[in-house]
Each structure stands twice: as C-alpha cells, then as structure tokens.
C-alpha cells in the first residue's frame, strides 16, 4: 500500500524460503514489521526488521538506502548454525554457532563492514578450534578500522590478530600483529588436493601483515611441533623434528636446515630453501634436500604400476 508520505510499502506475511536445504520461516509471528518501504524513484528505501527463523535459530535483517551512493545493511544472528549461512568453499568446511551483529555500510560506492561476532565451537574441516571472536570497529570517517580477532579454547588463545585496516586511499593498507600458540594445522589437509595429505602439527610464534591488501607482506618466525605430511602417490609419510623453524619473509616460507624423517623406516633428511607464493597462489619452490638414506617410495605392485617397491635415495636433491 501507499502511506500518507506517498511511500510504497510491501509487507511480508508468514512465508518460507529454502536456503542451503534449510526451510527458514519469514515473519513467523505475523507482526507489523517485516516490510520494505520505498519512494517513487527508489532513491530512499528501508528494510524494517525482516526476521528468519529455523527452530531456535534467528536472523534479523534491516537497513536503508538514502541514495545510490550511501546506505547500510544490518544483520543480527542468534544461535545460528554457521554452515547454514556461509557459501560453499572448495576444500573448506566450516561449522559452529554464530551470535552477534554484522553491519555493512556503503559510502561513495565503497562497502565497509563492521562486526562483533562470536562463533562457538568453531570448526574448520571438522576440527574444533574453540571459540572464534571478531570485533571490528571503524572511525567516524569510515576510513580506519581497529581489528581484534581471537580463536581460543578452554585453556588458551591459539590465534590472535590485532591491528588496523586503512581504507582512506586508493589502496587499502593492512597493519596487523599475529600471534600463534599451538595453532592446529590439521584443518589444512584438504588444500593438498590429494597430492599431499595428513597435513598436521601445531605452530607457535609471531608475525606481522603489512602493506597493500592486494599484496600484503607477511614477516615473522613460526615454530612447528608434531608436524608432518603424507604423499599418497609414493605411500610415504614424513614427520618434522619438533621445534622446526619456519621464517616468513614477505611472501615466502623459508626453511633453514629443517630435519625430518619417514615414519616407517625412520630414514632422515634435511630440508633448506623456500616456498614462494603470490597471495597464496602461483606457488614456486626452491628447495634443497640432503640425506645419507631417505625413503622416497614404498608401494606395492598393481596391474597399472609403471614402477613399485621400496626405494631410498642418498645425496643432494
């Protein structure tokens, strides 16, 4: 209908929408909110408390658009299953329960988020990392943001990111301090795409992320405990020595005489060199491996085998 201010109003009766195979109920209480209000030229629009409910999970959406350049959208989450509201991401399965608020502000065609969220029982690829807490606050001019992100379990904070995000110029800049304390690497397993599996271990240390958001510089030192990987094509599994050091230099992971051994025959090797990436894509390697005797193949004969057996190498690779 059209009100006395010549604004059009579209209201939602109790309805249902299916999202990611979940039947959410809209305006389940049949209240007078849950409506869209707009003027004749669609420059001024508002969404008034559209609520979505599934069992004991609640999402409330509201927002407004003052013109084509500015506006905001607010989302409030209460006891919402993370998997029900996040997109499908290859090799990444997320889980947990969300509570909190997300605010997206549009100013001069730039979208800037602000959030205060808690995700309890935060899971990545079915590994429980504890509670994920994110608090992002912007200044009055919406050009600088204070970032405070924590992942912690009942005993410690395994990950902490604090710092600032500057979006005042043409290029956004990061200045973040990262801290790791026995941060679990096991959820990274699927990123090996079957070529490398059983990625495992815990990392501790400090790092900084600075520079342009388009290509940040990551610097720091991490220590790896109980680390290891498997190579299924060769049927070998390697374990790194405890306290293995990994240097982060710009966009490189640098190894300096990292000792490792296979977990079947305990043959040993030493790894040096670097893995280089461009924003975690386009990986290149420059690695040096030395060993007197290292297992590199441990497979059985099959009909399609071009080669098989138990093979060791010695020397420099």
Coordinates of C-alpha atoms in Angstrom, one line a residue:
X1 CA 0.0 0.0 0.0
X2 CA 1.0 3.7 -0.1
X3 CA 1.1 5.7 3.1
X4 CA 0.4 9.4 3.7
X5 CA 4.0 10.3 2.7
X6 CA 3.5 8.9 -0.7
X7 CA 5.9 6.0 0.1
X8 CA 5.1 2.5 -1.1
X9 CA 5.1 -0.3 1.4
X10 CA 5.4 -4.0 0.7
X11 CA 4.9 -6.3 3.7
X12 CA 5.7 -10.0 4.2
X13 CA 3.1 -12.3 5.5
X14 CA 4.3 -15.6 7.2
X15 CA 6.3 -17.3 4.5
X16 CA 9.0 -19.8 3.9
X17 CA 12.3 -19.6 1.9
X18 CA 14.6 -22.5 1.3
X19 CA 18.3 -21.7 1.7
X20 CA 21.0 -24.4 1.6
X21 CA 18.3 -27.0 2.1
X22 CA 17.0 -25.3 5.3
X23 CA 13.4 -24.1 5.3
X24 CA 13.6 -20.7 7.0
X25 CA 10.3 -19.1 8.2
X26 CA 9.9 -15.4 7.5
X27 CA 7.7 -13.3 9.8
X28 CA 6.6 -16.4 11.7
X29 CA 4.9 -14.3 14.3
X30 CA 2.9 -12.4 11.7
X31 CA 3.9 -8.9 13.1
X32 CA 3.6 -5.5 11.6
X33 CA 7.3 -5.2 10.8
X34 CA 8.9 -7.4 8.1
X35 CA 8.4 -4.8 5.3
X36 CA 10.1 -2.8 2.6
X37 CA 9.4 0.9 2.3
X38 CA 10.5 3.0 -0.7
X39 CA 9.7 6.2 -2.5
X40 CA 8.7 6.6 -6.2
X41 CA 12.2 6.9 -7.6
X42 CA 13.7 4.2 -5.4
X43 CA 16.4 6.5 -4.0
X44 CA 15.2 6.2 -0.4
X45 CA 14.5 2.6 0.7
X46 CA 14.3 0.9 4.1
X47 CA 14.0 -2.7 5.2
X48 CA 12.3 -3.0 8.6
X49 CA 13.2 -6.0 10.7
X50 CA 12.8 -8.9 8.4
X51 CA 13.2 -11.9 10.6
X52 CA 14.1 -15.5 9.6
X53 CA 13.6 -18.4 12.0
X54 CA 14.5 -22.1 11.9
X55 CA 13.9 -23.9 15.1
X56 CA 15.8 -21.9 17.7
X57 CA 18.0 -20.1 15.2
X58 CA 17.2 -16.4 14.4
X59 CA 18.4 -13.9 11.8
X60 CA 17.1 -10.3 11.7
X61 CA 17.7 -8.1 8.6
X62 CA 17.2 -4.3 8.5
X63 CA 18.7 -1.5 6.5
X64 CA 18.3 1.6 4.5
X65 CA 19.5 3.3 1.3
X66 CA 19.4 7.0 1.2
X67 CA 20.7 7.4 -2.4
X68 CA 22.7 5.4 -5.0
X69 CA 26.0 6.2 -3.1
X70 CA 25.1 5.5 0.5
X71 CA 23.2 3.1 2.7
X72 CA 23.7 0.3 5.2
X73 CA 22.5 -3.2 5.9
X74 CA 22.5 -4.8 9.4
X75 CA 22.3 -8.5 10.2
X76 CA 21.7 -9.9 13.7
X77 CA 22.5 -13.6 14.4
X78 CA 21.2 -15.5 17.3
X79 CA 22.2 -19.2 17.8
X80 CA 22.7 -19.7 14.0
X81 CA 24.5 -22.7 12.6
X82 CA 27.5 -21.3 10.6
X83 CA 27.1 -23.9 7.9
X84 CA 23.6 -22.7 7.1
X85 CA 24.6 -19.2 6.2
X86 CA 28.1 -19.5 4.6
X87 CA 28.8 -20.2 1.0
X88 CA 30.3 -23.4 -0.3
X89 CA 34.1 -23.0 -0.4
X90 CA 36.2 -25.7 -2.1
X91 CA 38.3 -27.7 0.4
X92 CA 36.9 -25.7 3.3
X93 CA 34.1 -26.9 5.6
X94 CA 33.1 -24.5 8.3
X95 CA 31.0 -25.2 11.4
X96 CA 30.0 -23.5 14.7
X97 CA 27.2 -21.4 16.2
X98 CA 27.1 -17.6 15.4
X99 CA 25.9 -14.9 17.8
X100 CA 26.3 -11.2 17.1
X101 CA 25.9 -8.4 14.6
X102 CA 27.3 -7.6 11.1
X103 CA 26.9 -4.1 9.7
X104 CA 27.8 -3.2 6.1
X105 CA 28.0 0.4 5.3
X106 CA 28.0 1.8 1.7
X107 CA 29.6 5.2 1.3
X108 CA 30.6 6.7 -2.1
X109 CA 30.2 3.2 -3.7
X110 CA 32.6 1.6 -1.2
X111 CA 31.3 -1.2 1.0
X112 CA 32.8 -1.2 4.5
X113 CA 31.9 -3.9 7.1
X114 CA 31.8 -3.7 10.8
X115 CA 31.1 -6.6 13.0
X116 CA 31.0 -8.0 16.5
X117 CA 30.6 -11.8 16.2
X118 CA 31.2 -14.8 18.3
X119 CA 31.3 -18.3 16.8
X120 CA 31.2 -21.0 19.5
X121 CA 32.6 -24.5 18.7
X122 CA 34.3 -23.0 15.6
X123 CA 35.2 -25.9 13.2
X124 CA 37.3 -26.0 10.1
X125 CA 37.1 -29.2 8.1
X126 CA 35.6 -30.9 11.2
X127 CA 38.5 -29.9 13.5
X128 CA 37.2 -27.9 16.5
X129 CA 39.4 -24.8 17.1
X130 CA 37.4 -23.4 20.0
X131 CA 35.6 -20.0 20.0
X132 CA 36.1 -17.5 17.2
X133 CA 35.6 -13.9 18.4
X134 CA 35.7 -11.0 15.9
X135 CA 35.4 -7.3 16.8
X136 CA 35.9 -4.8 14.0
X137 CA 35.3 -1.1 14.7
X138 CA 35.6 1.9 12.3
X139 CA 36.3 5.6 13.0
X140 CA 33.8 8.4 12.3
X141 CA 35.1 9.0 8.8
X142 CA 34.9 5.3 8.0
X143 CA 38.5 5.2 6.7
X144 CA 40.3 3.3 9.5
X145 CA 39.3 0.2 11.4
X146 CA 40.6 -1.5 14.5
X147 CA 40.6 -5.2 14.1
X148 CA 40.6 -7.7 17.0
X149 CA 40.2 -11.4 16.1
X150 CA 40.7 -14.3 18.6
X151 CA 40.4 -18.0 18.4
X152 CA 40.6 -19.7 21.8
X153 CA 39.7 -22.9 23.6
X154 CA 39.1 -23.5 27.3
X155 CA 42.8 -23.1 28.1
X156 CA 44.5 -20.7 25.8
X157 CA 44.3 -18.4 22.8
X158 CA 45.6 -20.3 19.8
X159 CA 45.4 -17.3 17.4
X160 CA 45.2 -13.6 17.8
X161 CA 45.1 -10.8 15.2
X162 CA 45.2 -7.2 16.2
X163 CA 45.8 -4.0 14.3
X164 CA 44.4 -1.6 11.8
X165 CA 43.0 -1.5 8.4
X166 CA 43.2 1.7 6.4
X167 CA 40.9 2.3 3.5
X168 CA 41.3 6.1 3.2
X169 CA 43.2 6.0 -0.1
X170 CA 43.0 4.2 -3.4
X171 CA 45.0 1.3 -2.0
X172 CA 43.8 -0.3 1.3
X173 CA 46.6 -1.0 3.8
X174 CA 47.0 -3.6 6.5
X175 CA 49.0 -3.3 9.7
X176 CA 48.2 -6.4 11.8
X177 CA 50.1 -8.3 14.5
X178 CA 49.5 -12.0 14.6
X179 CA 50.2 -14.4 17.4
X180 CA 50.0 -18.2 17.2
X181 CA 50.1 -20.6 20.2
X182 CA 49.8 -24.3 19.4
X183 CA 47.6 -23.4 16.4
X184 CA 46.3 -26.6 14.8
X185 CA 47.4 -27.2 11.1
X186 CA 45.3 -30.3 10.6
X187 CA 42.3 -28.4 9.0
X188 CA 44.6 -27.6 6.1
X189 CA 44.6 -31.2 4.9
X190 CA 42.1 -30.8 2.1
X191 CA 44.1 -28.0 0.5
X192 CA 46.7 -30.6 -0.5
X193 CA 44.1 -31.8 -3.1
X194 CA 45.1 -35.4 -2.6
X195 CA 48.7 -34.8 -3.7
X196 CA 49.8 -34.1 -0.1
X197 CA 47.6 -35.4 2.7
X198 CA 47.7 -35.8 6.5
X199 CA 49.0 -32.2 7.0
X200 CA 49.4 -32.0 10.7
X201 CA 51.1 -30.2 13.6
X202 CA 50.9 -27.1 15.7
X203 CA 52.6 -23.8 15.1
X204 CA 53.6 -21.1 17.6
X205 CA 55.2 -17.7 17.0
X206 CA 54.6 -14.1 15.9
X207 CA 54.1 -12.5 12.6
X208 CA 53.1 -9.1 11.0
X209 CA 51.0 -8.4 8.0
X210 CA 51.7 -5.0 6.4
X211 CA 51.3 -3.2 3.1
X212 CA 48.7 -3.2 0.5
X213 CA 45.7 -5.5 0.8
X214 CA 46.2 -6.5 -2.8
X215 CA 49.6 -8.0 -1.9
X216 CA 50.4 -8.0 1.8
X217 CA 53.8 -8.6 3.2
X218 CA 54.0 -11.3 5.9
X219 CA 57.0 -11.4 8.1
X220 CA 57.8 -13.4 11.3
X221 CA 59.0 -16.6 12.7
X222 CA 57.0 -19.7 13.4
X223 CA 57.9 -22.9 15.3
X224 CA 56.4 -26.2 14.3
X225 CA 55.7 -29.1 16.7
X226 CA 54.5 -32.6 15.9
X227 CA 54.4 -31.6 12.2
X228 CA 54.2 -33.9 9.2
X229 CA 52.8 -34.7 5.8
X230 CA 52.0 -37.7 3.7
X231 CA 52.5 -38.3 -0.1
X232 CA 49.9 -41.0 -1.0
X233 CA 51.2 -41.4 -4.6
X234 CA 54.5 -42.6 -3.2
X235 CA 53.0 -44.0 0.0
X236 CA 55.4 -42.2 2.3
X237 CA 54.8 -40.2 5.4
X238 CA 57.3 -37.7 6.8
X239 CA 57.5 -36.1 10.3
X240 CA 59.4 -32.9 11.0
X241 CA 61.5 -32.7 14.1
X242 CA 60.0 -30.7 17.0
X243 CA 60.9 -27.1 17.2
X244 CA 61.3 -26.9 13.4
X245 CA 61.7 -23.2 12.5
X246 CA 59.8 -21.6 9.5
X247 CA 60.7 -18.0 8.6
X248 CA 58.0 -15.9 7.0
X249 CA 59.7 -13.3 4.6
X250 CA 57.4 -11.1 2.5
X251 CA 55.5 -13.8 0.5
X252 CA 57.9 -16.7 1.2
X253 CA 58.1 -19.6 3.7
X254 CA 61.8 -20.2 4.4
X255 CA 63.3 -23.4 5.8
X256 CA 66.8 -23.4 7.3
X257 CA 68.1 -26.9 7.9
X258 CA 64.8 -28.4 8.8
X259 CA 65.3 -32.0 9.9
X260 CA 62.6 -34.7 9.1
X261 CA 62.3 -38.4 8.9
X262 CA 60.0 -41.0 7.4
X263 CA 57.6 -42.7 9.9
X264 CA 58.1 -46.2 8.5
X265 CA 61.9 -46.8 8.5
X266 CA 63.0 -43.6 10.3
X267 CA 65.3 -42.6 7.5
X268 CA 66.3 -39.0 7.8
X269 CA 66.8 -35.9 5.7
X270 CA 67.5 -32.1 6.0
X271 CA 65.4 -29.5 4.1
X272 CA 66.5 -26.0 3.2
X273 CA 65.1 -23.4 0.9
X274 CA 61.9 -21.6 0.3
X275 CA 58.3 -21.8 -0.9
X276 CA 57.2 -18.6 -2.6
X277 CA 53.6 -17.6 -3.5
X278 CA 51.6 -14.6 -4.8
X279 CA 48.8 -14.1 -2.4
X280 CA 48.8 -17.9 -1.7
X281 CA 48.5 -18.7 -5.4
X282 CA 51.1 -19.4 -8.2
X283 CA 53.4 -21.3 -5.9
X284 CA 57.1 -21.7 -6.8
X285 CA 59.7 -23.8 -5.0
X286 CA 63.5 -23.5 -4.4
X287 CA 64.3 -26.3 -2.1
X288 CA 67.5 -28.2 -1.2
X289 CA 67.3 -31.7 0.3
X290 CA 70.3 -33.6 1.8
X291 CA 70.3 -37.2 3.1
X292 CA 72.5 -40.2 3.5
X293 CA 69.5 -42.5 3.2
X294 CA 65.9 -41.3 2.7
X295 CA 62.7 -43.3 1.9
X296 CA 61.1 -41.9 -1.3
X297 CA 58.9 -44.8 -2.5
X298 CA 57.1 -47.5 -0.6
X299 CA 54.4 -49.0 -2.9
X300 CA 53.1 -52.5 -3.8
X301 CA 52.7 -53.9 -7.3
X302 CA 49.4 -53.4 -9.1
X303 CA 48.3 -54.1 -12.7
X304 CA 48.8 -50.5 -13.7
X305 CA 52.1 -49.9 -11.9
X306 CA 54.9 -48.5 -14.0
X307 CA 57.2 -49.0 -11.1
X308 CA 56.8 -50.1 -7.5
X309 CA 58.8 -51.2 -4.4
X310 CA 60.7 -49.7 -1.5
X311 CA 63.2 -47.1 -2.7
X312 CA 65.8 -44.9 -0.9
X313 CA 67.9 -42.1 -2.1
X314 CA 71.2 -40.6 -0.9
X315 CA 72.9 -37.4 -1.8
X316 CA 71.7 -33.9 -2.7
X317 CA 68.4 -33.1 -4.4

